[in-house]
mmCIF file of C-alpha atoms in Angstrom:
data_model
loop_
_atom_site.group_PDB
_atom_site.id
_atom_site.type_symbol
_atom_site.label_atom_id
_atom_site.label_comp_id
_atom_site.label_asym_id
_atom_site.label_seq_id
_atom_site.Cartn_x
_atom_site.Cartn_y
_atom_site.Cartn_z
ATOM 1 C CA MET A 1 -22.045 28.443 -48.895
ATOM 2 C CA ALA A 2 -25.614 27.538 -48.080
ATOM 3 C CA VAL A 3 -26.980 24.225 -49.282
ATOM 4 C CA VAL A 4 -30.609 23.933 -50.359
ATOM 5 C CA VAL A 5 -31.961 20.492 -51.120
ATOM 6 C CA GLY A 6 -35.508 19.836 -52.265
ATOM 7 C CA VAL A 7 -37.027 16.389 -52.046
ATOM 8 C CA GLY A 8 -40.710 16.216 -52.781
ATOM 9 C CA CYS A 9 -42.237 18.570 -50.246
ATOM 10 C CA THR A 10 -39.130 18.630 -48.063
ATOM 11 C CA THR A 11 -36.746 21.583 -48.421
ATOM 12 C CA LEU A 12 -33.572 21.749 -46.376
ATOM 13 C CA PHE A 13 -31.883 25.061 -45.606
ATOM 14 C CA VAL A 14 -28.356 24.821 -44.210
ATOM 15 C CA HIS A 15 -26.909 28.197 -43.261
ATOM 16 C CA ASN A 16 -23.328 29.314 -42.807
ATOM 17 C CA ALA A 17 -21.839 29.683 -39.365
ATOM 18 C CA GLN A 18 -18.594 30.843 -37.851
ATOM 19 C CA PRO A 19 -16.104 28.442 -36.239
ATOM 20 C CA LEU A 20 -16.900 27.583 -32.649
ATOM 21 C CA ALA A 21 -14.360 28.051 -29.882
ATOM 22 C CA THR A 22 -14.708 25.127 -27.486
ATOM 23 C CA GLY A 23 -11.377 25.391 -25.731
ATOM 24 C CA GLY A 24 -7.926 24.441 -26.835
ATOM 25 C CA GLY A 25 -4.454 25.811 -27.082
ATOM 26 C CA ASN A 26 -3.333 25.794 -23.470
ATOM 27 C CA SER A 27 -1.847 22.322 -23.423
ATOM 28 C CA THR A 28 -0.216 20.976 -20.287
ATOM 29 C CA THR A 29 1.726 17.825 -19.476
ATOM 30 C CA GLY A 30 -0.645 14.895 -19.833
ATOM 31 C CA ALA A 31 -3.128 16.915 -21.875
ATOM 32 C CA VAL A 32 -4.730 15.747 -25.108
ATOM 33 C CA ASN A 33 -5.378 18.392 -27.748
ATOM 34 C CA VAL A 34 -8.123 17.525 -30.227
ATOM 35 C CA VAL A 35 -8.589 19.734 -33.285
ATOM 36 C CA ALA A 36 -11.847 19.234 -35.176
ATOM 37 C CA VAL A 37 -11.934 20.416 -38.793
ATOM 38 C CA GLY A 38 -14.816 20.201 -41.216
ATOM 39 C CA ASP A 39 -18.341 21.110 -42.144
ATOM 40 C CA SER A 40 -21.694 21.253 -40.318
ATOM 41 C CA LEU A 41 -21.173 17.876 -38.637
ATOM 42 C CA THR A 42 -18.151 19.323 -36.869
ATOM 43 C CA HIS A 43 -19.864 22.630 -36.251
ATOM 44 C CA GLY A 44 -22.653 20.673 -34.594
ATOM 45 C CA VAL A 45 -25.815 21.602 -36.483
ATOM 46 C CA GLY A 46 -28.683 19.672 -34.903
ATOM 47 C CA ASP A 47 -27.117 19.656 -31.445
ATOM 48 C CA THR A 48 -29.719 21.461 -29.368
ATOM 49 C CA THR A 49 -27.240 21.994 -26.519
ATOM 50 C CA GLY A 50 -25.251 24.322 -28.773
ATOM 51 C CA GLN A 51 -21.973 22.817 -27.568
ATOM 52 C CA GLY A 52 -20.638 21.574 -30.897
ATOM 53 C CA GLY A 53 -22.016 18.121 -31.674
ATOM 54 C CA TYR A 54 -19.551 15.269 -31.237
ATOM 55 C CA VAL A 55 -16.600 17.458 -30.216
ATOM 56 C CA PRO A 56 -17.394 17.901 -26.499
ATOM 57 C CA LEU A 57 -18.657 14.309 -26.375
ATOM 58 C CA ILE A 58 -15.391 12.822 -27.604
ATOM 59 C CA ALA A 59 -13.509 15.086 -25.206
ATOM 60 C CA GLU A 60 -15.514 13.618 -22.327
ATOM 61 C CA ASP A 61 -14.871 10.065 -23.553
ATOM 62 C CA ILE A 62 -11.136 10.727 -23.646
ATOM 63 C CA ARG A 63 -11.183 12.341 -20.209
ATOM 64 C CA VAL A 64 -13.169 9.521 -18.611
ATOM 65 C CA GLU A 65 -11.222 6.710 -20.254
ATOM 66 C CA THR A 66 -7.693 8.115 -19.863
ATOM 67 C CA GLY A 67 -7.893 10.644 -17.044
ATOM 68 C CA ALA A 68 -6.203 13.210 -19.283
ATOM 69 C CA THR A 69 -7.060 16.884 -19.467
ATOM 70 C CA VAL A 70 -8.623 17.454 -22.882
ATOM 71 C CA HIS A 71 -8.519 20.658 -24.911
ATOM 72 C CA THR A 72 -10.643 20.982 -28.043
ATOM 73 C CA SER A 73 -10.714 23.426 -30.932
ATOM 74 C CA ASN A 74 -13.704 23.337 -33.277
ATOM 75 C CA TYR A 75 -13.170 24.556 -36.833
ATOM 76 C CA GLY A 76 -16.411 23.343 -38.359
ATOM 77 C CA VAL A 77 -18.268 25.648 -40.743
ATOM 78 C CA THR A 78 -21.691 24.696 -42.035
ATOM 79 C CA GLY A 79 -22.011 24.292 -45.790
ATOM 80 C CA ASP A 80 -18.299 23.922 -46.486
ATOM 81 C CA THR A 81 -17.151 21.642 -49.282
ATOM 82 C CA SER A 82 -13.728 20.017 -49.340
ATOM 83 C CA LEU A 83 -12.248 22.940 -51.282
ATOM 84 C CA GLN A 84 -13.695 25.485 -48.863
ATOM 85 C CA ILE A 85 -12.268 23.584 -45.893
ATOM 86 C CA LEU A 86 -8.932 23.395 -47.716
ATOM 87 C CA LYS A 87 -8.974 27.162 -48.215
ATOM 88 C CA ARG A 88 -9.540 27.715 -44.494
ATOM 89 C CA VAL A 89 -6.692 25.390 -43.533
ATOM 90 C CA ARG A 90 -4.399 27.284 -45.896
ATOM 91 C CA ASN A 91 -5.439 30.735 -44.675
ATOM 92 C CA ASN A 92 -6.461 30.430 -41.010
ATOM 93 C CA THR A 93 -3.312 30.997 -38.961
ATOM 94 C CA LYS A 94 -5.109 30.272 -35.694
ATOM 95 C CA MET A 95 -6.191 26.886 -37.019
ATOM 96 C CA GLN A 96 -2.672 26.195 -38.222
ATOM 97 C CA ALA A 97 -1.293 26.943 -34.751
ATOM 98 C CA GLN A 98 -3.828 24.593 -33.158
ATOM 99 C CA LEU A 99 -3.043 21.863 -35.685
ATOM 100 C CA LYS A 100 0.630 22.048 -34.725
ATOM 101 C CA ARG A 101 -0.334 21.322 -31.096
ATOM 102 C CA ALA A 102 -2.861 18.602 -31.916
ATOM 103 C CA ASN A 103 -2.548 15.094 -30.537
ATOM 104 C CA ALA A 104 -5.556 14.014 -32.618
ATOM 105 C CA ILE A 105 -7.391 15.588 -35.554
ATOM 106 C CA THR A 106 -10.949 14.844 -36.658
ATOM 107 C CA LEU A 107 -12.310 15.639 -40.100
ATOM 108 C CA THR A 108 -15.851 15.708 -41.476
ATOM 109 C CA VAL A 109 -15.930 16.391 -45.211
ATOM 110 C CA GLY A 110 -17.697 15.197 -48.334
ATOM 111 C CA GLY A 111 -21.404 15.512 -47.627
ATOM 112 C CA ASN A 112 -21.662 18.952 -49.198
ATOM 113 C CA ASP A 113 -19.529 17.865 -52.155
ATOM 114 C CA LEU A 114 -22.025 15.100 -52.920
ATOM 115 C CA MET A 115 -25.068 17.298 -52.344
ATOM 116 C CA HIS A 116 -23.709 19.895 -54.768
ATOM 117 C CA ILE A 117 -23.576 17.181 -57.410
ATOM 118 C CA LEU A 118 -27.103 15.965 -56.688
ATOM 119 C CA GLN A 119 -28.626 19.418 -56.139
ATOM 120 C CA ASN A 120 -32.414 19.009 -56.480
ATOM 121 C CA ASN A 121 -32.246 15.825 -58.563
ATOM 122 C CA LEU A 122 -32.480 13.132 -55.909
ATOM 123 C CA ASN A 123 -35.246 11.464 -57.897
ATOM 124 C CA ASN A 124 -33.112 11.354 -61.041
ATOM 125 C CA ILE A 125 -29.514 10.801 -59.966
ATOM 126 C CA ASN A 126 -26.951 10.740 -62.763
ATOM 127 C CA THR A 127 -24.572 7.917 -61.916
ATOM 128 C CA ALA A 128 -21.857 9.237 -64.233
ATOM 129 C CA ASP A 129 -21.901 12.610 -62.480
ATOM 130 C CA VAL A 130 -21.638 10.922 -59.088
ATOM 131 C CA ASN A 131 -18.756 8.720 -60.199
ATOM 132 C CA HIS A 132 -16.909 11.749 -61.553
ATOM 133 C CA GLY A 133 -17.563 13.538 -58.260
ATOM 134 C CA ILE A 134 -16.196 10.586 -56.300
ATOM 135 C CA GLN A 135 -12.918 10.666 -58.199
ATOM 136 C CA LEU A 136 -12.643 14.433 -57.911
ATOM 137 C CA PHE A 137 -13.305 14.279 -54.177
ATOM 138 C CA GLN A 138 -10.512 11.758 -53.662
ATOM 139 C CA ARG A 139 -8.053 14.272 -55.117
ATOM 140 C CA HIS A 140 -9.508 17.054 -52.989
ATOM 141 C CA VAL A 141 -9.388 15.092 -49.737
ATOM 142 C CA GLN A 142 -5.824 13.958 -50.406
ATOM 143 C CA THR A 143 -4.801 17.583 -50.956
ATOM 144 C CA LEU A 144 -6.681 18.638 -47.819
ATOM 145 C CA ILE A 145 -4.957 16.017 -45.674
ATOM 146 C CA ALA A 146 -1.571 16.785 -47.219
ATOM 147 C CA THR A 147 -2.110 20.434 -46.277
ATOM 148 C CA ILE A 148 -3.023 19.501 -42.705
ATOM 149 C CA ARG A 149 0.136 17.410 -42.616
ATOM 150 C CA LYS A 150 2.225 20.520 -43.300
ATOM 151 C CA TYR A 151 1.343 21.630 -39.767
ATOM 152 C CA ASN A 152 1.263 18.235 -38.078
ATOM 153 C CA GLY A 153 2.958 15.235 -39.595
ATOM 154 C CA ASN A 154 2.093 12.527 -37.077
ATOM 155 C CA ALA A 155 -1.140 13.146 -35.182
ATOM 156 C CA PRO A 156 -3.762 10.596 -36.230
ATOM 157 C CA ILE A 157 -6.508 11.983 -38.444
ATOM 158 C CA TYR A 158 -9.968 10.472 -37.996
ATOM 159 C CA LEU A 159 -11.840 10.917 -41.264
ATOM 160 C CA PHE A 160 -15.600 10.451 -41.015
ATOM 161 C CA SER A 161 -17.674 8.855 -43.751
ATOM 162 C CA ILE A 162 -20.725 10.550 -45.171
ATOM 163 C CA TYR A 163 -24.225 9.117 -44.665
ATOM 164 C CA ASN A 164 -27.667 9.160 -46.273
ATOM 165 C CA PRO A 165 -30.123 11.217 -44.197
ATOM 166 C CA PHE A 166 -32.959 10.261 -46.563
ATOM 167 C CA TYR A 167 -32.625 6.484 -46.209
ATOM 168 C CA VAL A 168 -35.480 6.007 -43.737
ATOM 169 C CA TYR A 169 -37.711 8.729 -45.169
ATOM 170 C CA PHE A 170 -37.301 7.737 -48.830
ATOM 171 C CA PRO A 171 -36.220 4.063 -48.954
ATOM 172 C CA ASN A 172 -37.045 3.861 -52.670
ATOM 173 C CA LEU A 173 -34.238 6.282 -53.518
ATOM 174 C CA THR A 174 -31.854 3.361 -53.966
ATOM 175 C CA LYS A 175 -29.485 5.350 -56.201
ATOM 176 C CA MET A 176 -28.920 7.742 -53.322
ATOM 177 C CA GLN A 177 -27.762 4.958 -51.013
ATOM 178 C CA THR A 178 -25.626 3.463 -53.778
ATOM 179 C CA SER A 179 -24.015 6.863 -54.339
ATOM 180 C CA VAL A 180 -23.225 7.223 -50.632
ATOM 181 C CA ASN A 181 -21.895 3.668 -50.405
ATOM 182 C CA ASN A 182 -19.627 4.108 -53.430
ATOM 183 C CA TRP A 183 -18.434 7.484 -52.173
ATOM 184 C CA ASN A 184 -17.492 5.998 -48.823
ATOM 185 C CA ALA A 185 -15.821 2.944 -50.351
ATOM 186 C CA ALA A 186 -13.540 5.164 -52.417
ATOM 187 C CA THR A 187 -12.750 7.428 -49.472
ATOM 188 C CA LYS A 188 -12.000 4.477 -47.206
ATOM 189 C CA LYS A 189 -9.595 3.156 -49.851
ATOM 190 C CA THR A 190 -7.925 6.560 -50.083
ATOM 191 C CA ALA A 191 -7.601 6.838 -46.297
ATOM 192 C CA ALA A 192 -5.875 3.458 -46.151
ATOM 193 C CA THR A 193 -3.062 4.794 -48.342
ATOM 194 C CA LEU A 194 -2.339 7.783 -46.084
ATOM 195 C CA HIS A 195 -0.180 7.996 -42.965
ATOM 196 C CA ARG A 196 -2.208 7.611 -39.759
ATOM 197 C CA VAL A 197 -5.535 8.425 -41.405
ATOM 198 C CA HIS A 198 -8.345 6.329 -39.944
ATOM 199 C CA PHE A 199 -11.729 6.013 -41.628
ATOM 200 C CA VAL A 200 -14.686 6.331 -39.224
ATOM 201 C CA ASP A 201 -17.771 4.784 -40.814
ATOM 202 C CA ILE A 202 -20.992 6.407 -39.572
ATOM 203 C CA ASN A 203 -23.008 5.581 -42.691
ATOM 204 C CA ALA A 204 -24.960 2.560 -41.471
ATOM 205 C CA VAL A 205 -25.792 3.847 -38.012
ATOM 206 C CA LEU A 206 -26.949 7.336 -39.021
ATOM 207 C CA SER A 207 -28.599 6.345 -42.306
ATOM 208 C CA LYS A 208 -30.676 3.515 -40.861
ATOM 209 C CA GLY A 209 -31.633 5.148 -37.562
ATOM 210 C CA THR A 210 -32.430 3.310 -34.374
ATOM 211 C CA ALA A 211 -33.266 -0.389 -34.082
ATOM 212 C CA ALA A 212 -36.916 0.604 -33.710
ATOM 213 C CA ASP A 213 -36.715 2.656 -36.906
ATOM 214 C CA GLN A 214 -35.318 -0.350 -38.768
ATOM 215 C CA ARG A 215 -38.074 -2.603 -37.446
ATOM 216 C CA SER A 216 -40.674 -0.083 -38.621
ATOM 217 C CA MET A 217 -39.112 -0.047 -42.077
ATOM 218 C CA LYS A 218 -39.145 -3.835 -42.309
ATOM 219 C CA ALA A 219 -42.779 -3.869 -41.205
ATOM 220 C CA GLY A 220 -43.634 -1.504 -44.057
ATOM 221 C CA LYS A 221 -45.040 1.182 -41.798
ATOM 222 C CA SER A 222 -45.815 4.622 -43.199
ATOM 223 C CA ASN A 223 -44.745 7.996 -41.773
ATOM 224 C CA LEU A 224 -41.333 6.642 -40.876
ATOM 225 C CA THR A 225 -38.889 8.690 -38.823
ATOM 226 C CA ASN A 226 -35.146 8.445 -38.346
ATOM 227 C CA HIS A 227 -34.804 9.174 -34.636
ATOM 228 C CA LEU A 228 -31.098 9.966 -35.036
ATOM 229 C CA ILE A 229 -31.750 12.836 -37.460
ATOM 230 C CA TYR A 230 -32.643 16.408 -36.465
ATOM 231 C CA THR A 231 -36.362 16.907 -37.139
ATOM 232 C CA LYS A 232 -36.021 20.600 -38.023
ATOM 233 C CA ASP A 233 -34.021 19.908 -41.170
ATOM 234 C CA HIS A 234 -34.216 16.104 -41.673
ATOM 235 C CA PHE A 235 -30.552 16.204 -42.591
ATOM 236 C CA HIS A 236 -28.153 16.579 -39.659
ATOM 237 C CA PRO A 237 -27.749 14.316 -36.631
ATOM 238 C CA ASN A 238 -29.740 15.196 -33.539
ATOM 239 C CA ASN A 239 -28.338 14.856 -30.020
ATOM 240 C CA ALA A 240 -28.784 11.069 -30.106
ATOM 241 C CA GLY A 241 -27.198 10.963 -33.555
ATOM 242 C CA TYR A 242 -24.121 12.780 -32.321
ATOM 243 C CA VAL A 243 -23.856 10.283 -29.462
ATOM 244 C CA LYS A 244 -23.813 7.441 -32.005
ATOM 245 C CA MET A 245 -21.312 9.337 -34.139
ATOM 246 C CA THR A 246 -19.066 9.841 -31.116
ATOM 247 C CA ALA A 247 -19.234 6.145 -30.239
ATOM 248 C CA LYS A 248 -17.893 5.284 -33.687
ATOM 249 C CA LEU A 249 -15.139 7.865 -33.306
ATOM 250 C CA TRP A 250 -14.151 6.624 -29.864
ATOM 251 C CA SER A 251 -14.008 3.052 -31.161
ATOM 252 C CA ALA A 252 -11.469 4.162 -33.767
ATOM 253 C CA MET A 253 -9.533 6.309 -31.308
ATOM 254 C CA SER A 254 -9.345 3.652 -28.612
ATOM 255 C CA ALA A 255 -8.007 1.157 -31.169
ATOM 256 C CA THR A 256 -5.210 3.601 -32.074
ATOM 257 C CA GLU A 257 -4.611 5.113 -28.635
ATOM 258 C CA ASP A 258 -0.838 4.717 -28.925
ATOM 259 C CA GLU A 259 -0.882 7.304 -31.730
ATOM 260 C CA TRP A 260 -2.376 10.155 -29.709
ATOM 261 C CA GLU A 261 -2.018 9.499 -25.943
#
């Protein structure tokens, strides 16, 4: 499903895409199989190399740090909500086979769920609607993870937070940041109750941009830019954003290396 978000004079068009094949499946002794499931952040929208965003980057981190051969499978589809990702996990036999082989699983989900609630009303966010959406999403993500667990009961799952791509551009939209913060707090709490599910918080780093961006905000400068966000849609990470996202993922993976190595 495409997502269209209008904010002032900014309109964001996020189009559907097919899953990317970035390797995977042919595991060998000493290999690490990473299966990436999710939405456009897994698909890699904004990555101008066309390689799949954070997925090849985390594979390189694992290879360099452990010396292992790394196989990746990318099942990210742009625009997918939690229920759409759930449907694919239930129906995609190729994905199911890859999940069974996975040593580690990554999951990006939730951004489209929130944007569907907000639609074109970023200037007039209904807190009650957001709170209802937060609770509904917790049920959806628990069902999604439980379904993944049918195919792999022990591989660690690294669940990414959502972030606020408008934070730098529209700092006065405080309800937007509050909505994202509350959404993430609930999801982090949910993740903590689940077996080997690790919450990867990318909210602060991607929402606030680079250190220079933050200094510009504090100085009250106009025409601000988040240099970690793709300039063609002002929504997804750019190449530098995916590097930051990968660093957060690797931090979580290296802290739980005994679960996947």
